[in-house]
Coordinates of C-alpha atoms and ligand atoms in Angstrom, one line a residue:
X260 CA -22.5 61.1 -3.2
X261 CA -19.9 60.0 -0.7
X262 CA -17.2 60.5 -2.1
X263 CA -14.7 59.2 0.2
X264 CA -16.1 55.4 0.2
X265 CA -16.0 54.6 -3.5
X266 CA -15.7 50.6 -3.1
X267 CA -18.0 48.4 -3.1
X268 CA -18.6 44.8 -1.8
X269 CA -20.7 42.9 -4.0
X270 CA -21.4 40.3 -1.3
X271 CA -22.8 42.4 1.4
X272 CA -22.7 45.8 0.2
X273 CA -20.7 47.8 2.5
X274 CA -18.4 50.6 1.0
X275 CA -15.6 51.8 2.2
X276 CA -12.6 54.3 1.2
X277 CA -9.9 51.4 0.1
X278 CA -9.6 49.1 -2.8
X279 CA -8.6 45.8 -1.3
X280 CA -10.5 43.3 1.3
X281 CA -14.2 43.9 2.3
X282 CA -13.0 45.6 5.6
X283 CA -17.4 44.7 6.8
X284 CA -17.6 40.5 5.8
X285 CA -14.3 39.8 4.7
X286 CA -14.8 39.1 1.2
X287 CA -12.1 39.0 -0.8
X288 CA -12.7 41.4 -3.3
X289 CA -14.1 45.3 -3.2
X290 CA -15.0 47.6 -6.6
X291 CA -15.1 50.6 -7.9
X292 CA -18.7 52.3 -7.8
X293 CA -17.2 54.6 -10.2
X294 CA -17.7 52.2 -12.8
X295 CA -21.5 52.1 -14.4
X296 CA -20.8 48.4 -15.5
X297 CA -19.8 48.3 -11.3
X298 CA -22.8 50.1 -10.7
X299 CA -24.8 48.0 -13.0
X300 CA -23.9 44.5 -11.3
X301 CA -25.6 45.7 -8.3
X302 CA -28.1 47.4 -9.6
X303 CA -28.8 43.4 -11.1
X304 CA -28.4 41.7 -7.5
X305 CA -30.8 43.8 -5.8
X306 CA -32.5 42.6 -9.1
X307 CA -32.1 38.9 -8.7
X308 CA -32.2 39.0 -4.8
X309 CA -36.2 40.7 -4.4
X310 CA -37.4 38.1 -7.1
X311 CA -36.3 35.6 -5.9
X312 CA -38.0 37.1 -2.5
X313 CA -40.7 37.3 -4.0
X314 CA -40.9 34.1 -5.4
X315 CA -40.2 33.2 -1.7
X316 CA -43.4 35.5 -0.1
X317 CA -46.0 34.4 -2.3
X318 CA -44.8 30.3 -1.7
X319 CA -45.7 31.0 2.2
X320 CA -48.4 33.1 1.3
X321 CA -50.4 30.5 -1.1
X322 CA -49.3 27.6 2.1
X323 CA -50.6 30.4 4.7
X324 CA -54.0 30.8 2.6
X325 CA -54.7 27.4 2.1
X326 CA -53.4 25.8 5.4
X327 CA -56.6 28.0 6.7
X328 CA -58.9 27.5 4.1
X329 CA -58.4 23.7 4.7
X330 CA -57.9 24.4 8.5
X331 CA -61.3 26.9 8.9
X332 CA -63.2 23.5 7.1
X333 CA -62.3 21.5 10.0
X334 CA -64.5 24.3 12.4
X335 CA -67.4 22.4 14.1
X336 CA -70.2 24.0 12.6
X337 CA -68.2 26.4 9.8
X338 CA -70.7 24.5 6.4
X339 CA -73.3 25.3 8.8
X340 CA -72.3 29.1 9.3
X341 CA -70.9 29.2 5.8
X342 CA -74.6 28.6 4.4
X343 CA -76.4 30.9 7.5
X344 CA -74.7 33.8 6.4
X345 CA -74.1 34.0 2.6
X346 CA -75.2 31.3 0.3
X347 CA -71.5 30.3 -0.7
X348 CA -70.2 30.1 -4.3
X349 CA -71.1 26.9 -6.4
X350 CA -67.8 25.1 -6.7
X351 CA -66.3 26.7 -3.9
X352 CA -65.5 29.1 -5.9
X353 CA -65.7 31.9 -2.0
X354 CA -63.0 28.9 -1.0
X355 CA -60.6 29.4 -3.6
X356 CA -61.7 33.6 -3.8
X357 CA -60.4 33.9 0.7
X358 CA -57.5 31.6 -0.4
X359 CA -56.3 33.9 -3.0
X360 CA -57.2 37.1 -0.7
X361 CA -55.4 35.4 2.5
X362 CA -52.7 34.6 -0.1
X363 CA -51.8 37.4 -1.9
X364 CA -52.1 39.4 1.7
X365 CA -49.4 37.8 3.4
X366 CA -47.6 37.9 0.2
X367 CA -47.4 40.9 -0.3
X368 CA -46.5 41.3 3.4
X369 CA -44.2 39.4 4.0
X370 CA -42.8 41.5 0.8
X371 CA -42.9 44.6 2.4
X372 CA -41.0 42.8 6.1
X373 CA -38.5 41.4 4.1
X374 CA -37.8 43.7 1.3
X375 CA -34.2 45.1 2.1
X376 CA -32.0 45.8 -0.4
X377 CA -28.3 45.4 -0.5
X378 CA -27.7 48.7 -2.4
X379 CA -30.0 51.0 -1.0
X380 CA -27.8 53.8 -1.7
X381 CA -28.2 53.0 -5.9
X382 CA -30.7 54.7 -7.2
X383 CA -33.1 53.9 -10.6
X384 CA -31.2 55.1 -13.0
X385 CA -28.0 53.2 -11.5
X386 CA -26.7 56.0 -9.6
X387 CA -25.1 56.5 -6.1
X388 CA -27.3 58.8 -3.9
X389 CA -26.5 59.3 0.2
Ligands
ZN637 ZN1 -19.0 43.1 2.1

């Protein structure tokens, strides 16, 4: 535990030794990490940020999945190939499955890439580590 940096900025996640304005982002206020309520707030902020990232990643994934499949439909010979490589499924279910797989893959990849926490030094039990 970094005992010398007890004050945290909710806006940018920087920690510092002295109370008052954040020295990193100039936010007016830093909070005392010894207060359990402050650590709970930090946890909530990270949770909300990760939910927003997940939602955004999912939307991008769905959009890219649809664009990829609709794009394939325009490729000459695609429908012919679909009939020859595999019979295809009724109601274009195979197309929907491809779309979902691409969307899922893209959103998981994005979540991993963008999954940076504001307070990486806060553990699951709201304790400051490192
Ligand atoms: Zn700050």
